[in-house]
PDB file of C-alpha atoms in Angstrom:
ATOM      1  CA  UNK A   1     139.700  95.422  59.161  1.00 65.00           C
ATOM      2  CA  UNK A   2     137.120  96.226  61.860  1.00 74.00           C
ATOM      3  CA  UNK A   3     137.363  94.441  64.696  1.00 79.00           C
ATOM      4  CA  UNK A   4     133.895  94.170  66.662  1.00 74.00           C
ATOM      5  CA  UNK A   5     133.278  95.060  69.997  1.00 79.00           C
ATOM      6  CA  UNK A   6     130.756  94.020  72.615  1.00 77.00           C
ATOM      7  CA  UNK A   7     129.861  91.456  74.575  1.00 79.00           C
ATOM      8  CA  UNK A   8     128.172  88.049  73.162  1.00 86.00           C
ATOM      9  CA  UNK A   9     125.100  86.273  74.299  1.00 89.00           C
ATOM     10  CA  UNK A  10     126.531  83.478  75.834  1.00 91.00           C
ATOM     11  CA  UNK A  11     128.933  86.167  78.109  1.00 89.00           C
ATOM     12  CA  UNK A  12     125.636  88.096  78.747  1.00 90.00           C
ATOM     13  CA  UNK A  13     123.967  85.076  80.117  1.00 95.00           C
ATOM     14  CA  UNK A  14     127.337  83.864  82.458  1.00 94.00           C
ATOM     15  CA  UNK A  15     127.602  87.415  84.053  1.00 93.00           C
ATOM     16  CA  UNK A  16     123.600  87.229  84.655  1.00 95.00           C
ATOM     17  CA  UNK A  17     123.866  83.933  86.619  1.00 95.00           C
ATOM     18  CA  UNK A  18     126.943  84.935  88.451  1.00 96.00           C
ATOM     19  CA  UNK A  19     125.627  88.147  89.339  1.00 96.00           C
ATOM     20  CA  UNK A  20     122.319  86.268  90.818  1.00 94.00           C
ATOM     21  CA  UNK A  21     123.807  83.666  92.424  1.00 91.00           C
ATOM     22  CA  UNK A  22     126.002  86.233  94.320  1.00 93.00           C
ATOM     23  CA  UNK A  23     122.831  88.665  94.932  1.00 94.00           C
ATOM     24  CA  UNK A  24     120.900  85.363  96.621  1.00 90.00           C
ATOM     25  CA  UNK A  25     123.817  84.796  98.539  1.00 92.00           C
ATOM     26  CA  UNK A  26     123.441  88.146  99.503  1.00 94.00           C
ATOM     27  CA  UNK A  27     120.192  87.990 100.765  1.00 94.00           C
ATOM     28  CA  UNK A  28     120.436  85.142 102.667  1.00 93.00           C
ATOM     29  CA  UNK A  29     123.328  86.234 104.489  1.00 94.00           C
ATOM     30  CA  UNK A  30     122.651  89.801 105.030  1.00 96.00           C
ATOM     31  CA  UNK A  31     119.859  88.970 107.804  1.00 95.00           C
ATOM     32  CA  UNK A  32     122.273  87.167 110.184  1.00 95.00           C
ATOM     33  CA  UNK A  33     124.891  89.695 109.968  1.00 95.00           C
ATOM     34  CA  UNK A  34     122.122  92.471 111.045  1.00 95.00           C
ATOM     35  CA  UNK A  35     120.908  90.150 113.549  1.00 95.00           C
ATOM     36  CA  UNK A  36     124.937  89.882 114.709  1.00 95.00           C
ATOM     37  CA  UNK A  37     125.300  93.740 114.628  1.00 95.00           C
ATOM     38  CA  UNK A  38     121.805  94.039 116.888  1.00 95.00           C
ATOM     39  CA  UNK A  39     123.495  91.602 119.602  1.00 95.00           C
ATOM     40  CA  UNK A  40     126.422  93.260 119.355  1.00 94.00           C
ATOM     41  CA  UNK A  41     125.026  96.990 120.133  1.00 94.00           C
ATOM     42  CA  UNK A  42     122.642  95.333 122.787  1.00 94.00           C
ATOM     43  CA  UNK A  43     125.851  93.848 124.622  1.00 95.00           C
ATOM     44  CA  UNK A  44     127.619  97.272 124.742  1.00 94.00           C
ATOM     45  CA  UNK A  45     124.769  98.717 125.988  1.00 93.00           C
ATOM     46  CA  UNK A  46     124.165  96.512 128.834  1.00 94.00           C
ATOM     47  CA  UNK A  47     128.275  96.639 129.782  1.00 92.00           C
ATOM     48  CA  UNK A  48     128.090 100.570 129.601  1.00 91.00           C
ATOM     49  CA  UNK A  49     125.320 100.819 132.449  1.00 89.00           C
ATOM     50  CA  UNK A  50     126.561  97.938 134.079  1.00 85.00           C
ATOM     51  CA  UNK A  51     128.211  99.769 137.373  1.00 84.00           C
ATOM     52  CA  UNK A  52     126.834  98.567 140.881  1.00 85.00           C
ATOM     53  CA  UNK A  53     124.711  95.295 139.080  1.00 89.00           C
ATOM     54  CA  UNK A  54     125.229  91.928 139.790  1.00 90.00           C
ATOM     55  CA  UNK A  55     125.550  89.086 136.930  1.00 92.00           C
ATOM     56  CA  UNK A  56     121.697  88.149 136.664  1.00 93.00           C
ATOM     57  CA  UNK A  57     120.702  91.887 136.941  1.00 93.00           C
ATOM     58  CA  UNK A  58     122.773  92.429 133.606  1.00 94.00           C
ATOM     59  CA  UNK A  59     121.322  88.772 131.951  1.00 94.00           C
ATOM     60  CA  UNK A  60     118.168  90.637 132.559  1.00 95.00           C
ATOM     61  CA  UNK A  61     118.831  93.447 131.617  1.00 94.00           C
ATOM     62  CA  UNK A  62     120.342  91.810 127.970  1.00 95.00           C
ATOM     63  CA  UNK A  63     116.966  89.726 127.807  1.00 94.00           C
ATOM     64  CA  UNK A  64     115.257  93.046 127.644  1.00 94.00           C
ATOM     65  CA  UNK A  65     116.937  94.535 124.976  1.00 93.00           C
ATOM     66  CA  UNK A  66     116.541  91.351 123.079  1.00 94.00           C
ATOM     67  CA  UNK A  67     112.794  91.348 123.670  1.00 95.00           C
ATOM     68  CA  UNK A  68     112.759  94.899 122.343  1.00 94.00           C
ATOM     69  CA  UNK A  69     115.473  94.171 119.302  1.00 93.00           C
ATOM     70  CA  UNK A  70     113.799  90.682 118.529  1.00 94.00           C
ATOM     71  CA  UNK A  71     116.767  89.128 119.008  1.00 93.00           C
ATOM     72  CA  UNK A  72     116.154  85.694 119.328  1.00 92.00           C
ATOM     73  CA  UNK A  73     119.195  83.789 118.250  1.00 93.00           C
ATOM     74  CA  UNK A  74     120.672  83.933 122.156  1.00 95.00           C
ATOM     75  CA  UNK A  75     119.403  84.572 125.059  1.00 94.00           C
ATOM     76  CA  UNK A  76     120.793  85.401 128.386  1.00 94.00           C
ATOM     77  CA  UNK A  77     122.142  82.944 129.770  1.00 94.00           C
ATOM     78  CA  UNK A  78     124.474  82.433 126.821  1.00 94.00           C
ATOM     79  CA  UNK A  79     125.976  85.822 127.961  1.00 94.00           C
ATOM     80  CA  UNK A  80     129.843  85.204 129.518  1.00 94.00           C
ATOM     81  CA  UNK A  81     130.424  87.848 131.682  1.00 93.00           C
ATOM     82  CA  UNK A  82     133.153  88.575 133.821  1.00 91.00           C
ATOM     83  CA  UNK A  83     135.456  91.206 134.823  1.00 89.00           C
ATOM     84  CA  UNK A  84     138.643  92.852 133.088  1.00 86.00           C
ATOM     85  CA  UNK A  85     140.722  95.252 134.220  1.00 85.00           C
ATOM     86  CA  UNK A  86     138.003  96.866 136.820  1.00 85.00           C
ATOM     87  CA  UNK A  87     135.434  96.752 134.058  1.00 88.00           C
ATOM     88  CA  UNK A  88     132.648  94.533 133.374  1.00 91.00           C
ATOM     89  CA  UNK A  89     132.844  92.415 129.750  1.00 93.00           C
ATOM     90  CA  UNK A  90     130.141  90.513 128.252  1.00 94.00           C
ATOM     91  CA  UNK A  91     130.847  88.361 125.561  1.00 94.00           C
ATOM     92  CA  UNK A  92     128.831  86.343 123.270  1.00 95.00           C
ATOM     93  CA  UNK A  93     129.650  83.644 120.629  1.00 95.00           C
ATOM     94  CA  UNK A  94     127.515  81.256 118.480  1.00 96.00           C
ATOM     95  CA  UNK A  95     127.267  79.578 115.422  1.00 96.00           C
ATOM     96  CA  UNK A  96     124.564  80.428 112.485  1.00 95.00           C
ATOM     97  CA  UNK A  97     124.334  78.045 109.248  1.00 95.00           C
ATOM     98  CA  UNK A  98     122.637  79.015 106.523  1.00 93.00           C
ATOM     99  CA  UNK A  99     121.226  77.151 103.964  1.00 91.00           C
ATOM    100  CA  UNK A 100     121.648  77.843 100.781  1.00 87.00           C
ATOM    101  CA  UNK A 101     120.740  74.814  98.061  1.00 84.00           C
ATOM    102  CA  UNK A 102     119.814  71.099  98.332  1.00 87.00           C
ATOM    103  CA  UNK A 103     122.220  70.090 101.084  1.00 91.00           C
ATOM    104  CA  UNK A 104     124.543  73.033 100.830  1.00 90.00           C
ATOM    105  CA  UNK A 105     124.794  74.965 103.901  1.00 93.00           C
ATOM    106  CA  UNK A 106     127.153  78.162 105.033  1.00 94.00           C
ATOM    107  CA  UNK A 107     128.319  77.915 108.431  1.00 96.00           C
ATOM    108  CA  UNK A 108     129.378  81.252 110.050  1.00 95.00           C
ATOM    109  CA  UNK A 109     130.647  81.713 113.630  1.00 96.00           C
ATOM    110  CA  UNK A 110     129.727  84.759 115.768  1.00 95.00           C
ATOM    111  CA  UNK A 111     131.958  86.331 118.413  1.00 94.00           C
ATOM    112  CA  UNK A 112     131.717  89.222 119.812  1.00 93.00           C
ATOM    113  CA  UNK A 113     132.644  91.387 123.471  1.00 92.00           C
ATOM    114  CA  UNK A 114     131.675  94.631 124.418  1.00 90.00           C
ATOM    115  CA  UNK A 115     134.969  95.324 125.115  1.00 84.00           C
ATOM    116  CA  UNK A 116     135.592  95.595 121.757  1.00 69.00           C
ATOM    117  CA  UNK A 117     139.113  93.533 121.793  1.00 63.00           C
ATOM    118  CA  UNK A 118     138.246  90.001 120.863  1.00 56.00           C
ATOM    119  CA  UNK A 119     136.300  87.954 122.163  1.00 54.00           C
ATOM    120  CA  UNK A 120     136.655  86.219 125.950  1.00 50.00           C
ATOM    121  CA  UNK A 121     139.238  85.882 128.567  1.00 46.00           C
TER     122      UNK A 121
END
């Protein structure tokens, strides 16, 4: 008795729409967590030259490197910044939803610190 191997039409077609729907998902994600990653560097970059400025010196200083990243999902003045241990931290945090069909909607939320510990005080 042979037994037959493969895989059927019907299991074809299942794997096909799961493996779309998880590739669209994909897509529409991927975008905000580059966007998140681009904030991210910017606000280590801004706390690592930070010595000697004073809080709106480094909100400008952020709003440049957003102008230059296109980063327009903050701004500076949603920057906390304070001090920690002798050292300057900026911190960020913010909420993104994305939708994805008819009324269905993924919410994600952002936080990040240049300190690299968590977010805020």
């Amino acid at each position: 008795m042979n037994r037959q191997r493969g895989l059927a039409l019907s299991g074809l077609i299942v794997w096909g729409v799961v493996i779309s729907l998880v590739a669209i998902l994909g897509i529409r994600v991927l975008p905000e967590f580059m966007d998140y990653y681009k904030i991210r560097q910017a606000v280590k970059a801004v706390a690592a030259e930070s010595s000697g400025k004073t809080v709106p010196e480094l909100r400008q200083v952020f709003g440049k490197y957003a102008e230059v990243e296109h980063i327009k999902t903050i701004g500076p003045a949603d920057l906390d910044i304070f001090k920690e241990d002798n050292q300057v931290v900026i911190s960020f945090a913010y909420e993104k939803r994305v939708p994805l069909v008819a009324n269905v909607s993924l919410l994600i939320d952002f936080k990040g610190s240049s300190s690299g510990r968590g977010y805020g005080p």
